[in-house]
Coordinates of C-alpha atoms in Angstrom, one line a residue:
M951 CA 37.6 235.7 -39.5
S952 CA 40.2 234.1 -41.8
I953 CA 41.9 235.7 -44.8
Y954 CA 43.4 233.9 -47.8
V955 CA 45.6 235.8 -50.3
Y956 CA 45.2 234.7 -53.9
C957 CA 47.9 236.3 -56.0
M958 CA 50.4 236.1 -58.8
N959 CA 53.6 236.5 -56.7
K960 CA 53.6 234.3 -53.6
E961 CA 57.0 235.4 -52.3
T962 CA 56.3 239.1 -52.3
N963 CA 52.9 238.8 -50.7
E964 CA 54.1 236.4 -48.0
K965 CA 56.4 239.1 -46.7
W966 CA 53.6 241.5 -45.7
A967 CA 51.1 238.7 -45.0
S968 CA 53.3 237.2 -42.3
K969 CA 52.6 240.2 -40.1
Y970 CA 48.9 239.4 -39.8
T971 CA 47.6 236.4 -37.9
K972 CA 44.3 236.4 -39.7
V973 CA 46.1 235.6 -43.0
K974 CA 45.9 231.8 -43.1
A975 CA 47.6 231.2 -46.5
V976 CA 49.1 232.9 -49.6
V977 CA 48.5 230.9 -52.7
V978 CA 48.9 231.3 -56.5
Q979 CA 46.8 228.3 -57.7
L980 CA 43.0 228.4 -57.4
D981 CA 42.8 224.7 -56.6
E982 CA 45.3 225.1 -53.8
L983 CA 43.2 228.0 -52.4
I984 CA 40.0 226.0 -52.5
S985 CA 41.7 222.9 -50.9
R986 CA 43.1 225.0 -48.1
I987 CA 39.8 226.8 -47.3
M988 CA 37.9 223.5 -47.4
T989 CA 40.5 221.8 -45.1
D990 CA 40.3 224.7 -42.6
H991 CA 36.5 224.7 -42.8
N992 CA 36.4 221.0 -41.8
I993 CA 38.9 221.5 -38.9
K994 CA 36.8 224.4 -37.6
K995 CA 33.7 222.2 -37.8
T996 CA 35.4 219.4 -35.9
I997 CA 36.5 221.8 -33.1
E998 CA 33.1 223.5 -32.8
G999 CA 31.2 220.3 -33.0
P1000 CA 28.1 219.4 -35.1
L1001 CA 25.7 222.0 -36.2
S1002 CA 22.4 222.3 -34.4
T1003 CA 19.5 220.2 -35.7
N1004 CA 17.5 223.3 -36.6
R1005 CA 20.2 224.8 -38.6
V1006 CA 20.9 221.6 -40.5
T1007 CA 17.2 221.0 -41.1
A1008 CA 16.6 224.5 -42.4
R1009 CA 19.5 224.3 -44.8
A1010 CA 18.6 220.7 -45.9
E1011 CA 15.2 222.0 -47.0
A1012 CA 16.9 223.9 -49.8
G1013 CA 19.4 221.2 -50.5
K1014 CA 22.1 223.7 -49.7
F1015 CA 24.8 223.5 -47.0
D1016 CA 26.9 226.7 -47.2
D1017 CA 29.0 229.0 -45.1
V1018 CA 29.8 232.6 -45.7
A1019 CA 33.5 232.1 -45.6
D1020 CA 33.3 229.4 -48.4
D1021 CA 31.9 231.9 -50.9
H1022 CA 35.4 233.5 -51.5
P1023 CA 36.6 230.9 -54.1
L1024 CA 33.2 231.3 -55.9
K1025 CA 33.7 235.0 -56.0
L1026 CA 37.1 234.6 -57.6
V1027 CA 35.7 232.4 -60.4
K1028 CA 32.7 234.8 -60.7
N1029 CA 35.2 237.5 -61.5
E1030 CA 36.7 235.3 -64.2
I1031 CA 33.3 235.1 -65.8
I1032 CA 32.9 238.9 -65.6
R1033 CA 36.2 239.3 -67.4
A1034 CA 35.4 236.7 -70.0
L1035 CA 32.3 238.7 -70.9
D1036 CA 34.2 242.0 -70.7
L1037 CA 31.7 243.4 -68.1
E1038 CA 34.0 244.9 -65.5
E1039 CA 32.8 248.4 -66.1
H1040 CA 29.2 247.5 -67.3
E1041 CA 26.5 249.1 -65.1
T1042 CA 24.2 246.1 -65.3
K1043 CA 27.0 243.4 -64.9
D1044 CA 25.5 242.1 -61.6
E1045 CA 22.1 241.5 -63.3
I1046 CA 23.7 239.7 -66.3
I1047 CA 26.0 237.5 -64.2
N1048 CA 23.3 236.6 -61.7
D1049 CA 21.0 235.6 -64.5
L1050 CA 23.7 233.6 -66.1
L1051 CA 24.6 231.7 -62.9
E1052 CA 20.9 231.0 -62.3
N1053 CA 19.7 230.2 -65.8
G1054 CA 22.8 229.3 -67.7
L1055 CA 24.2 230.4 -71.1
R1056 CA 20.7 230.4 -72.7
S1057 CA 20.0 233.6 -70.6
L1058 CA 22.5 235.6 -72.5
S1059 CA 20.1 236.0 -75.4
K1060 CA 18.4 238.6 -73.3
Y1061 CA 21.6 240.7 -73.2
E1062 CA 22.8 240.3 -76.8
E1063 CA 22.8 244.1 -77.4
E1064 CA 24.8 244.6 -74.2
L1065 CA 27.6 242.3 -75.1
L1066 CA 30.3 242.8 -77.8
P1067 CA 29.3 240.8 -80.9
Y1068 CA 32.4 238.6 -80.9
I1069 CA 32.1 237.9 -77.1
Y1070 CA 28.4 237.0 -77.5
A1071 CA 29.2 234.6 -80.4
A1072 CA 32.0 233.0 -78.5
A1073 CA 29.9 232.5 -75.4
L1074 CA 27.3 230.6 -77.3
N1075 CA 29.4 228.7 -79.8
E1076 CA 32.8 227.9 -78.2
K1077 CA 32.5 224.8 -76.1
D1078 CA 36.1 225.1 -74.8
G1079 CA 36.1 228.9 -74.7
K1080 CA 37.1 231.0 -71.8
L1081 CA 33.6 231.7 -70.6
R1082 CA 32.4 228.1 -70.8
K1083 CA 35.5 226.9 -68.9
S1084 CA 35.0 229.5 -66.1
L1085 CA 31.3 228.8 -65.9
K1086 CA 31.9 225.1 -65.5
K1087 CA 34.6 225.7 -62.9
Y1088 CA 32.1 227.8 -61.0
I1089 CA 29.4 225.1 -61.1
E1090 CA 31.9 222.4 -60.0
L1091 CA 33.1 224.6 -57.1
Q1092 CA 29.5 225.2 -56.1
W1093 CA 28.8 221.5 -56.0
K1094 CA 31.8 220.9 -53.8
I1095 CA 31.6 223.9 -51.5
K1096 CA 27.9 224.5 -51.1
Y1097 CA 26.8 220.9 -51.1
G1098 CA 29.9 218.8 -50.5
L1099 CA 31.4 220.3 -47.4
S1100 CA 28.6 219.0 -45.1
N1101 CA 28.2 215.8 -47.1
Q1102 CA 31.6 214.1 -47.5
W1103 CA 30.0 211.1 -49.2
F1104 CA 28.8 213.5 -51.9
M1105 CA 32.3 214.9 -52.2
K1106 CA 33.8 211.5 -52.7
F1107 CA 31.1 210.6 -55.2
L1108 CA 32.1 213.7 -57.3
E1109 CA 35.7 212.7 -57.1
D1110 CA 35.0 209.2 -58.2
H1111 CA 33.1 210.4 -61.3
K1112 CA 35.3 213.4 -62.1
D1113 CA 37.2 211.8 -65.0
T1114 CA 34.1 210.3 -66.7
V1115 CA 32.6 211.5 -69.9
N1116 CA 29.2 211.9 -68.2
Y1117 CA 30.6 214.2 -65.5
N1118 CA 31.6 216.7 -68.2
S1119 CA 28.2 216.2 -69.9
V1120 CA 26.4 217.1 -66.7
L1121 CA 28.6 220.2 -66.2
N1122 CA 27.9 221.3 -69.7
R1123 CA 24.2 220.8 -69.3
T1124 CA 24.2 222.9 -66.1
A1125 CA 26.3 225.6 -67.8
I1126 CA 23.7 225.8 -70.6
Y1127 CA 20.5 225.5 -68.6
G1128 CA 21.5 226.7 -65.2
N1129 CA 19.4 225.4 -62.3
K1130 CA 16.6 224.1 -64.5
W1131 CA 17.4 220.4 -64.0
L1132 CA 18.6 220.8 -60.4
K1133 CA 15.0 220.8 -59.2
D1134 CA 14.4 221.7 -55.5
F1135 CA 17.3 219.5 -54.2
P1136 CA 20.5 219.8 -56.2
I1137 CA 22.4 217.0 -54.5
L1138 CA 19.8 214.4 -55.5
S1139 CA 19.5 215.8 -59.0
I1140 CA 23.3 215.7 -59.5
V1141 CA 23.5 212.2 -58.2
L1142 CA 20.8 211.0 -60.5
Q1143 CA 22.3 212.7 -63.6
L1144 CA 25.7 211.2 -63.0
L1145 CA 24.3 207.7 -62.3
F1146 CA 21.8 207.4 -65.1
E1147 CA 24.2 207.9 -68.0
G1148 CA 21.6 206.5 -70.4
I1149 CA 19.5 209.7 -69.9
D1150 CA 21.7 211.9 -72.1
D1151 CA 21.1 215.4 -73.5
K1152 CA 18.7 214.3 -76.1
F1153 CA 16.4 212.8 -73.4
F1154 CA 16.5 216.2 -71.6
D1155 CA 15.7 218.1 -74.8
E1156 CA 13.3 215.8 -76.6
T1157 CA 11.6 213.7 -74.0
N1158 CA 10.4 213.9 -70.4
A1159 CA 12.7 211.0 -69.2
F1160 CA 14.5 212.9 -66.4
N1161 CA 11.3 214.5 -65.1
D1162 CA 9.7 211.1 -65.0
L1163 CA 12.7 209.7 -63.1
W1164 CA 12.7 212.5 -60.6
H1165 CA 8.9 212.2 -59.9
T1166 CA 9.1 208.4 -59.7
I1167 CA 12.0 208.2 -57.3
T1168 CA 10.9 211.1 -55.0
D1169 CA 7.4 209.4 -54.9
G1170 CA 8.5 205.8 -54.7
G1171 CA 12.0 205.8 -53.1
L1172 CA 15.1 203.8 -53.9
K1173 CA 13.2 200.6 -55.0
S1174 CA 11.4 202.5 -57.7
I1175 CA 14.5 203.0 -59.9
E1176 CA 13.9 199.5 -61.3
K1177 CA 11.4 201.1 -63.6
F1178 CA 14.3 202.9 -65.3
S1179 CA 16.6 199.9 -65.8
N1180 CA 17.0 200.8 -69.5
Y1181 CA 19.1 203.8 -68.6
M1182 CA 21.7 202.0 -66.4
D1183 CA 23.6 198.7 -66.6
E1184 CA 22.1 195.9 -64.5
S1185 CA 25.0 195.4 -62.1
T1186 CA 25.1 199.1 -61.1
M1187 CA 21.4 199.1 -60.5
L1188 CA 21.5 196.1 -58.3
K1189 CA 24.3 197.7 -56.2
L1190 CA 22.2 200.8 -55.8
I1191 CA 19.1 198.9 -54.8
N1192 CA 21.0 196.6 -52.4
K1193 CA 22.8 199.7 -51.1
K1194 CA 26.2 198.1 -51.8
Q1195 CA 26.8 201.4 -53.6
P1196 CA 24.9 203.6 -51.1
V1197 CA 25.2 207.1 -52.7
L1198 CA 21.6 207.2 -54.1
F1199 CA 20.2 206.0 -50.8
Q1200 CA 22.2 208.7 -49.0
A1201 CA 21.0 211.4 -51.4
L1202 CA 17.4 210.2 -50.8
R1203 CA 17.8 210.3 -47.0
E1204 CA 18.9 213.9 -47.2
Y1205 CA 16.0 214.7 -49.6
Y1206 CA 13.4 213.3 -47.2
R1207 CA 15.0 214.2 -43.9
P1208 CA 13.4 217.7 -43.4
K1209 CA 10.0 216.6 -44.8
L1210 CA 9.8 213.5 -42.7
F1211 CA 11.1 215.0 -39.4
K1212 CA 8.7 217.8 -39.7
L1213 CA 5.8 215.4 -40.1
L1214 CA 7.0 213.2 -37.2
E1215 CA 7.3 216.3 -34.9
K1216 CA 3.9 217.6 -36.1
S1217 CA 2.4 214.2 -35.3
Q1218 CA 4.0 214.3 -31.8
I1219 CA 5.9 211.0 -32.4
P1220 CA 8.8 210.9 -30.0
D1221 CA 12.3 210.2 -31.3
K1222 CA 12.9 207.2 -29.0
D1223 CA 15.8 204.8 -29.6
N1224 CA 16.9 206.8 -32.7
F1225 CA 13.5 206.1 -34.3
Y1226 CA 13.6 209.2 -36.6
E1227 CA 16.7 207.8 -38.4
V1228 CA 15.2 204.4 -38.6
A1229 CA 12.0 205.8 -40.1
L1230 CA 14.1 207.9 -42.5
D1231 CA 15.8 204.7 -43.8
S1232 CA 12.4 203.1 -44.7
V1233 CA 11.1 206.3 -46.3
A1234 CA 14.3 206.6 -48.4
E1235 CA 13.9 203.1 -49.6
Y1236 CA 10.1 203.0 -50.2
A1237 CA 9.0 206.6 -49.9
N1238 CA 5.4 207.8 -49.8
A1239 CA 5.3 208.1 -46.0
Y1240 CA 5.9 211.8 -46.0
K1241 CA 2.5 212.1 -47.8
M1242 CA 0.6 210.5 -44.9
Q1243 CA -1.9 212.9 -43.3
G1244 CA -2.5 211.5 -39.9
K1245 CA -0.4 210.1 -37.0
L1246 CA -2.1 206.6 -37.2
D1247 CA -1.5 206.4 -41.0
L1248 CA 2.1 207.3 -40.5
I1249 CA 2.7 204.7 -37.7
E1250 CA 0.9 202.0 -39.7
Y1251 CA 3.0 202.7 -42.8
L1252 CA 6.3 202.7 -40.9
G1253 CA 5.3 199.6 -39.0
S1254 CA 4.9 197.7 -42.2
F1255 CA 8.6 197.9 -42.8
Y1256 CA 10.1 198.1 -39.3
P1257 CA 8.4 196.1 -36.4
F1258 CA 8.1 198.2 -33.3
D1259 CA 5.7 198.6 -30.4
T1260 CA 3.1 201.1 -31.7
K1261 CA 1.9 201.6 -28.1
I1262 CA 5.1 203.5 -27.3
L1263 CA 4.5 205.9 -30.2
L1264 CA 0.9 206.4 -29.3
Q1265 CA 1.6 207.5 -25.8

């Protein structure tokens, strides 16, 4: 167990904290706290070695890769949200906050009578208000801690986009609608929302464009994004399709991994010569294989993209 002290007075708290070996750091800035926890987490993972396949697969099915210790920074920001709504002593604060984090600001309409009028008005109308800022901070932390720690490529992708206008738009959208647009695999949804800048808020509110994109790419794989060329500049799309910018390909691999591996194991196809990973590459690029019903159909499908001796797989 590791303890991190987040406080106002670093010097005073360091005096007593130095007596306890479990106290790893005393910090006064939230970003510093998060950085330290994430650094220590990665060091611990390196020492202990990779997670077991079963554990990774189970967590990948939900699109979430979390650790109990990493929840601490999220709890700190959650407390900021509670204070912003003046709910510290409210008997149903947990219900209100959990609903807010799950379903976004729109959920507060159910609790209008429970909130002070000026706080309720500010929550809905102030785009740069205390609540909106804290909620966006929580969402961003969740992206990094729950999804990014086990996917460093995703962490880098977020950092590369952090200063863009669309990054803030996606944060705002998530703050308002909660998990509505994150689908069943948040990593892939976040990547798509950040890459397809042309699908802005009006397309989410007034059309079915993002749902169409989601169903198309999860059915047809990486190559299918050509159907949505109107929402992205041509050079970026070519880089994605040719995997010179591999982030979307990586997100699709993680999306399909548990589904495909489960099907391969069920079909009693052996993982010889890293075949599962090779198969995953083809499915991420062209998809549809995870919908195959029988072993022979699956082998025929995969063989159309990667030549191999089918006799080996049929043994």
